[in-house]
Coordinates of C-alpha atoms and ligand atoms in Angstrom, one line a residue:
M1 CA 0.0 0.0 0.0
K2 CA 1.6 3.3 -1.2
V3 CA 0.7 6.6 0.6
L4 CA 1.6 10.0 -0.6
V5 CA 2.3 12.4 2.3
T6 CA 2.2 16.1 1.4
G7 CA 4.0 18.2 4.0
G8 CA 5.6 15.1 5.3
A9 CA 8.9 16.8 6.4
G10 CA 6.9 19.1 8.8
Y11 CA 6.2 18.6 12.5
I12 CA 3.1 16.4 12.4
G13 CA 3.9 15.0 9.0
S14 CA 7.3 13.6 10.1
H15 CA 5.8 11.9 13.1
T16 CA 3.1 10.4 11.0
C17 CA 5.7 9.1 8.5
V18 CA 7.3 7.2 11.4
E19 CA 3.9 5.6 12.3
L20 CA 3.1 4.8 8.6
L21 CA 6.5 3.1 8.1
N22 CA 6.2 1.2 11.4
A23 CA 2.7 0.1 10.2
G24 CA 4.2 -1.3 7.0
Y25 CA 3.1 1.4 4.5
K26 CA 5.3 2.5 1.6
I27 CA 5.5 6.3 1.6
I28 CA 6.3 9.1 -0.8
V29 CA 6.8 12.5 0.7
V30 CA 6.1 15.7 -1.2
D31 CA 7.3 18.9 0.5
N32 CA 8.7 22.2 -0.7
L33 CA 10.6 22.6 2.6
S34 CA 9.2 26.1 3.1
N35 CA 8.8 25.4 6.8
S36 CA 10.9 22.2 7.3
K37 CA 14.2 20.6 6.8
L38 CA 15.2 17.5 4.9
V39 CA 17.1 16.2 7.9
A40 CA 13.7 15.5 9.6
L41 CA 13.2 12.8 7.0
E42 CA 16.7 11.4 7.5
R43 CA 15.8 11.0 11.2
V44 CA 12.5 9.4 10.3
K45 CA 14.5 6.8 8.4
E46 CA 16.9 6.3 11.3
I47 CA 14.1 5.9 13.8
T48 CA 12.3 3.3 11.7
G49 CA 15.2 1.7 9.9
K50 CA 13.0 2.0 6.7
E51 CA 13.3 3.9 3.5
L52 CA 10.9 6.5 2.0
E53 CA 10.9 8.5 -1.2
F54 CA 11.1 12.3 -1.1
Y55 CA 10.2 14.9 -3.8
N56 CA 11.1 18.6 -3.3
V57 CA 7.9 19.7 -5.0
D58 CA 5.6 22.6 -4.3
L59 CA 1.9 21.8 -4.5
L60 CA 1.5 25.0 -6.5
D61 CA 3.6 23.3 -9.3
K62 CA 0.9 21.1 -10.8
V63 CA 3.2 19.7 -13.5
A64 CA 5.8 18.5 -11.0
L65 CA 3.0 17.0 -8.9
Y66 CA 1.6 15.2 -11.9
Q67 CA 5.0 13.7 -12.5
V68 CA 5.1 12.3 -9.0
F69 CA 1.8 10.6 -9.6
S70 CA 3.1 9.3 -12.9
N71 CA 6.1 7.7 -11.2
H72 CA 4.1 5.8 -8.6
R73 CA 0.8 3.9 -8.1
I74 CA -0.6 5.8 -5.2
D75 CA -3.4 4.4 -3.1
A76 CA -4.1 7.3 -0.8
V77 CA -2.9 10.8 0.2
I78 CA -2.4 12.3 3.6
H79 CA -2.4 16.0 3.1
F80 CA -0.5 18.1 5.7
A81 CA 1.1 20.7 3.4
G82 CA 0.0 24.2 4.2
L83 CA 1.0 27.4 5.9
K84 CA -0.2 27.5 9.5
A85 CA 0.7 30.7 11.4
V86 CA -2.5 32.5 12.4
G87 CA -0.9 36.0 12.8
E88 CA 1.1 35.8 9.6
S89 CA -2.1 34.8 7.8
V90 CA -3.6 38.2 8.8
S91 CA -0.6 40.1 7.4
I92 CA -0.3 38.1 4.1
P93 CA -3.7 36.6 3.5
L94 CA -3.3 36.1 -0.3
K95 CA -0.3 34.0 0.2
Y96 CA -2.3 31.8 2.7
Y97 CA -5.3 31.5 0.4
H98 CA -3.1 30.7 -2.6
N99 CA -0.8 28.2 -0.9
N100 CA -3.5 26.4 1.1
I101 CA -6.4 26.5 -1.3
T102 CA -4.7 26.5 -4.8
G103 CA -2.3 23.9 -3.5
T104 CA -5.2 21.6 -2.4
L105 CA -7.1 22.2 -5.7
N106 CA -4.0 21.2 -7.6
L107 CA -3.6 18.1 -5.5
C108 CA -7.3 17.1 -5.9
E109 CA -7.1 17.7 -9.7
V110 CA -4.0 15.5 -10.0
M111 CA -5.6 12.8 -7.8
Q112 CA -8.7 12.9 -9.9
A113 CA -6.6 12.5 -13.1
F114 CA -5.0 9.4 -11.7
G115 CA -8.1 7.9 -10.1
V116 CA -6.8 8.4 -6.6
N117 CA -9.8 9.3 -4.3
R118 CA -8.8 8.5 -0.7
M119 CA -7.6 11.4 1.4
V120 CA -6.9 12.3 5.0
F121 CA -6.8 16.1 5.4
S122 CA -5.3 18.2 8.2
S123 CA -8.0 20.5 9.3
S124 CA -8.0 22.2 12.7
A125 CA -10.1 23.0 15.7
T126 CA -9.7 26.6 14.5
V127 CA -12.8 25.9 12.3
Y128 CA -14.9 26.1 15.6
G129 CA -13.8 29.7 16.1
L130 CA -15.1 31.6 19.1
Q131 CA -17.5 29.2 20.8
E132 CA -19.0 29.7 24.3
D133 CA -19.7 26.1 25.2
V134 CA -17.2 23.2 25.6
P135 CA -16.5 20.5 24.6
F136 CA -16.6 21.1 20.9
S137 CA -18.3 18.3 18.9
E138 CA -18.1 17.9 15.1
E139 CA -21.8 19.0 14.6
I140 CA -21.6 22.5 16.1
P141 CA -21.8 25.4 13.5
L142 CA -18.4 26.3 12.1
Q143 CA -17.0 29.8 12.1
T144 CA -13.5 31.2 11.8
T145 CA -11.8 34.4 12.8
N146 CA -8.7 34.7 10.6
P147 CA -7.5 33.9 7.0
Y148 CA -5.7 30.7 8.1
G149 CA -8.8 29.4 9.7
R150 CA -10.8 30.3 6.6
T151 CA -8.4 28.3 4.4
K152 CA -9.2 25.2 6.6
L153 CA -12.9 25.8 6.5
M154 CA -12.9 26.5 2.7
V155 CA -10.9 23.3 2.0
E156 CA -13.3 21.3 4.1
E157 CA -16.2 22.7 2.0
I158 CA -14.3 22.0 -1.3
L159 CA -13.7 18.4 -0.3
R160 CA -17.3 18.0 0.6
D161 CA -18.3 19.3 -2.8
L162 CA -15.9 16.9 -4.4
Y163 CA -17.7 14.0 -2.7
V164 CA -21.1 15.3 -3.8
S165 CA -19.8 15.3 -7.4
N166 CA -18.4 11.7 -7.2
Q167 CA -19.3 9.3 -4.3
N168 CA -16.2 7.2 -4.9
W169 CA -14.2 9.8 -2.9
S170 CA -13.5 8.9 0.7
I171 CA -12.1 11.8 2.8
A172 CA -11.4 12.2 6.5
L173 CA -11.2 15.8 7.8
L174 CA -9.1 15.6 10.9
R175 CA -9.6 18.6 13.3
Y176 CA -6.6 18.7 15.5
F177 CA -6.7 20.5 18.8
N178 CA -3.3 21.5 20.2
P179 CA -0.5 19.2 19.0
V180 CA 2.5 19.2 21.3
G181 CA 5.4 17.0 22.4
A182 CA 7.8 15.0 20.2
H183 CA 8.9 11.5 19.3
P184 CA 10.2 9.8 22.5
S185 CA 13.6 9.2 20.7
G186 CA 14.3 12.9 20.9
Y187 CA 15.2 12.7 17.2
I188 CA 12.3 14.6 15.7
G189 CA 10.1 17.4 17.0
E190 CA 8.7 20.8 16.4
D191 CA 11.2 23.3 15.1
P192 CA 9.5 26.7 14.8
S193 CA 11.3 29.3 12.8
G194 CA 11.9 32.5 14.9
I195 CA 10.1 33.1 18.2
P196 CA 7.5 30.4 18.8
N197 CA 3.8 31.4 18.6
N198 CA 2.7 28.3 20.5
L199 CA 2.9 27.7 24.2
L200 CA 4.9 24.5 24.7
P201 CA 7.7 25.4 22.2
F202 CA 8.0 28.8 24.0
I203 CA 8.3 27.0 27.4
T204 CA 11.0 24.6 26.1
Q205 CA 12.9 27.5 24.6
V206 CA 12.8 29.4 28.0
A207 CA 14.0 26.2 29.7
V208 CA 16.9 25.8 27.3
G209 CA 17.9 29.4 27.8
K210 CA 17.0 30.8 24.4
L211 CA 14.2 33.0 25.7
S212 CA 14.2 34.7 29.1
E213 CA 10.6 34.4 30.3
L214 CA 7.2 33.3 29.2
K215 CA 4.4 35.8 28.8
V216 CA 1.1 34.4 30.0
F217 CA -1.6 35.9 27.9
G218 CA -4.3 36.8 30.5
N219 CA -5.3 35.4 33.9
D220 CA -8.9 36.7 33.8
Y221 CA -10.6 34.0 31.8
D222 CA -13.5 32.1 33.3
T223 CA -11.3 29.0 34.0
H224 CA -10.0 27.3 37.2
D225 CA -7.0 29.6 37.5
G226 CA -7.9 32.4 35.0
T227 CA -5.5 31.3 32.3
G228 CA -6.5 29.9 28.9
V229 CA -7.5 26.2 28.8
R230 CA -6.6 24.0 25.8
D231 CA -6.8 20.4 24.7
Y232 CA -3.1 19.5 24.3
I233 CA -2.5 16.3 22.3
H234 CA 0.7 14.4 22.1
V235 CA 1.9 14.4 18.5
V236 CA 2.5 10.6 18.5
D237 CA -1.1 10.0 19.5
L238 CA -2.1 12.4 16.7
A239 CA 0.1 10.6 14.2
I240 CA -1.5 7.3 15.2
G241 CA -4.9 9.0 14.6
H242 CA -3.9 9.4 11.0
I243 CA -3.2 5.7 10.6
R244 CA -6.7 4.9 12.0
A245 CA -8.2 7.5 9.7
L246 CA -6.3 6.1 6.7
E247 CA -7.6 2.6 7.4
N248 CA -11.1 4.1 7.6
V249 CA -10.9 6.0 4.3
L250 CA -9.4 2.9 2.6
N251 CA -12.4 0.9 3.6
T252 CA -15.4 3.3 3.4
A253 CA -16.7 6.1 1.3
G254 CA -17.9 9.6 2.3
V255 CA -16.6 12.8 3.9
K256 CA -16.3 12.6 7.6
A257 CA -15.0 15.1 10.1
Y258 CA -13.2 13.9 13.3
N259 CA -11.9 15.8 16.3
L260 CA -8.5 14.6 17.3
G261 CA -8.1 15.7 20.9
T262 CA -7.9 14.1 24.4
G263 CA -11.2 15.6 25.7
T264 CA -9.4 17.2 28.6
G265 CA -8.4 20.8 29.0
Y266 CA -5.3 22.2 30.8
S267 CA -4.5 25.8 31.6
V268 CA -1.3 27.6 30.8
L269 CA -0.4 27.4 34.5
D270 CA -1.1 23.6 34.5
M271 CA 1.3 23.3 31.6
I272 CA 4.0 25.3 33.3
N273 CA 3.6 23.3 36.5
A274 CA 3.7 20.0 34.7
F275 CA 6.8 21.0 32.7
E276 CA 8.6 22.2 35.9
K277 CA 7.6 18.9 37.7
V278 CA 9.0 16.5 35.0
T279 CA 12.1 18.5 34.2
G280 CA 13.0 20.2 37.5
I281 CA 13.5 23.5 35.6
A282 CA 11.8 26.6 36.8
I283 CA 10.0 28.6 34.1
P284 CA 9.9 32.3 34.9
Y285 CA 6.7 34.0 33.6
Q286 CA 4.8 37.2 33.7
I287 CA 1.1 37.7 33.3
V288 CA 0.3 40.1 30.5
D289 CA -2.8 41.2 28.6
R290 CA -5.0 38.7 26.7
R291 CA -3.8 37.9 23.2
P292 CA -6.3 39.3 20.7
G293 CA -8.5 36.6 19.2
D294 CA -7.9 34.0 22.0
I295 CA -10.8 32.2 23.6
G296 CA -10.8 31.2 27.3
T297 CA -11.5 27.4 26.9
S298 CA -11.2 25.0 24.0
Y299 CA -11.4 21.2 24.2
A300 CA -12.7 18.4 22.1
N301 CA -15.4 15.9 22.4
P302 CA -13.4 13.1 20.8
T303 CA -16.2 10.4 21.0
K304 CA -16.7 10.2 17.3
A305 CA -13.1 9.4 16.6
N306 CA -13.0 7.0 19.6
K307 CA -15.9 5.1 18.2
E308 CA -15.6 5.2 14.4
L309 CA -11.8 5.3 14.1
K310 CA -11.2 3.1 17.2
W311 CA -8.7 5.7 18.3
V312 CA -8.0 7.2 21.6
A313 CA -5.2 9.5 22.9
H314 CA -3.2 7.7 25.5
K315 CA -0.4 10.1 26.4
G316 CA -0.8 12.5 29.3
I317 CA 0.4 16.0 30.0
E318 CA 3.6 14.9 31.8
E319 CA 4.6 12.7 28.8
M320 CA 3.9 15.6 26.5
C321 CA 6.2 17.9 28.5
K322 CA 8.9 15.2 29.0
D323 CA 9.1 14.4 25.3
A324 CA 9.0 18.0 24.2
W325 CA 11.9 18.7 26.6
R326 CA 13.9 15.7 25.4
W327 CA 13.7 17.0 21.8
Q328 CA 14.6 20.6 22.8
S329 CA 17.4 19.6 25.1
Y330 CA 19.0 17.2 22.6
N331 CA 18.5 19.8 19.8
P332 CA 18.8 23.3 21.3
N333 CA 18.8 24.7 17.8
G334 CA 16.3 22.4 16.4
F335 CA 17.3 20.5 13.2
D336 CA 20.3 22.8 12.8
T337 CA 21.9 21.4 15.9
K338 CA 25.1 19.6 15.2
V339 CA 25.2 17.1 18.0
K340 CA 25.8 13.4 18.4
H341 CA 22.5 12.1 19.7
K342 CA 22.3 10.2 22.8
A343 CA 19.0 8.9 21.5
L344 CA 18.8 5.6 19.7
K345 CA 22.5 4.9 20.3
Ligands
NAD1 P1 4.6 22.3 9.5 O1 4.7 23.7 8.9 O2 5.6 21.8 10.3 O3 4.4 21.3 8.2 C1 3.7 21.7 7.0 C2 4.7 21.2 5.9 O4 4.1 21.6 4.6 C3 6.0 21.9 5.9 O5 7.0 20.9 5.9 C4 6.1 22.8 4.7 O6 7.3 22.9 4.2 C5 5.1 22.1 3.8 N1 4.4 22.9 2.8 C6 3.7 24.1 3.0 N2 3.2 24.6 1.9 C7 3.6 23.7 0.9 C8 3.4 23.6 -0.5 N3 2.7 24.6 -1.2 N4 3.9 22.6 -1.2 C9 4.6 21.6 -0.6 N5 4.8 21.6 0.8 C10 4.3 22.6 1.5 O7 3.1 22.3 10.2 P2 2.5 21.1 11.1 O8 2.4 21.7 12.5 O9 3.2 19.8 10.9 O10 1.0 21.1 10.5 C11 0.6 20.2 9.5 C12 -0.8 20.5 9.0 O11 -1.6 20.5 10.2 C13 -0.9 21.9 8.4 O12 -1.9 21.9 7.4 C14 -1.5 22.7 9.6 O13 -2.3 23.8 9.2 C15 -2.4 21.7 10.3 N6 -2.6 21.9 11.7 C16 -1.5 22.2 12.5 C17 -1.7 22.4 13.9 C18 -0.6 22.7 14.8 O14 -0.8 23.3 15.8 N7 0.7 22.3 14.5 C19 -3.0 22.4 14.4 C20 -4.1 22.2 13.5 C21 -3.8 21.9 12.2
WQD2 C1 -2.3 28.0 23.9 C2 -2.6 28.8 25.2 C3 -2.5 31.1 24.8 C4 1.7 31.4 23.9 C5 -3.0 27.9 17.9 C6 -3.8 28.3 16.6 C7 -4.7 27.1 16.2 C8 -3.9 25.8 16.1 C9 -3.0 25.6 17.2 C10 -3.4 25.4 13.8 C11 -3.5 30.0 24.9 C12 -1.4 30.7 25.8 C13 0.5 30.9 24.3 C14 2.4 32.2 24.9 C15 0.6 32.1 26.4 N1 -3.0 25.8 14.9 N2 -0.1 31.3 25.5 N3 1.8 32.5 26.0 O1 -3.9 29.6 20.4 O2 -4.9 27.5 21.2 O3 -4.0 27.6 18.9 O4 -2.3 26.7 17.6 O5 -4.4 25.0 13.3 O6 -5.3 27.5 15.0 O7 -4.6 29.4 16.9 O8 -2.4 27.6 20.8 O9 -0.2 27.3 21.8 O10 -0.7 29.6 20.8 O11 -1.8 28.9 22.9 O12 0.0 32.4 27.4 O13 3.6 32.7 24.6 O14 -1.3 29.3 25.7 O15 -3.1 32.4 25.2 O16 -4.3 30.1 26.1 P1 -3.9 28.2 20.4 P2 -1.2 28.4 21.5

């Protein structure tokens, strides 16, 4: 079984490549390396002891994409490739719409030309927007607050239209909550460029001494300690969710949305405390104003994925922090770090 993984050199894509190879799939990765490094895929090969094929191809280059499909008999696609920074999407919306939407349109057209109609798509809990009530289940009305979120919502709708036009398509829309952590080997992990936007990479960079202190965005939310509550999910649990979704799309037809989250929310202070507990490193922080656009509480109702995909997240908050720290401490400069790894040796 051959699976094409777009964006497979990225954070979630590389972890999913590990699980795909471990599960016996052959994989072809297409990535333009705009937000990732090739060394991530070298490490995927070292972790698994298996090979994969890589094409440095931009989804906006339809001719090159067509060539990839000509070279292989592809059974299904897992589509991670996209730009993902919310703030940047507000500054350069056209780039986000073009990359995330035109890229997906090209992919679907080429898939259609080759009769490939099984897809797992990286959507996001961002499609729930500013909701009052938690947990979020898949049926609540969708709304988004920024161009990045709108690209996810639009692609979901495009994929639904595709299925209406041809019921041979089978598509899973995976709405991730807050992916964190890293592979337990410490070999691959999240490598944000510049100052991290997300909480856990910020905490690990404070811990490793790259940043001086964390700014906690608001302590006046209606939560148990006033700080924002999120559904953090270990990236390995998330990657395994893709294997379950792939099995599902290979064996059924339709377009189905699934929340991939734990169903439990933790606050910013909970995350700081858990990180300090498992690492013994103090995280200096300062409470500042709320970040515009943030909501107080977000967590998933993951029942549909639990039942239909037979998937459940197993890894808890301490494992998330421990694995994130192992990755950061072995690789203080991310994939640019020139160190001999203690991991796997
Ligand atoms: P990432 O940036 O690490 O990975 C995305 C990969 O796609 C990168 O390797 C990048 O080089 C590649 N890419 C981007 N545009 C491309 C194009 N036009 N052609 C070919 N390759 C291209 O991001 P990630 O965190 O691994 O996220 C993967 C997917 O999951 C994205 O679609 C993202 O929007 C979505 N998602 C991420 C999160 C999160 O918090 N990390 C949450 C919800 C959804
Ligand atoms: C988590 C909590 C912050 C940083 C974002 C995107 C979303 C999705 C995942 C792709 C919040 C607080 C954060 C900091 C802080 N991505 N925080 N200080 O905002 O839930 O989701 O990433 O689809 O679309 O919006 O994640 O990690 O940025 O924030 O206090 O320096 O940590 O206010 O409560 P978020 P996050």
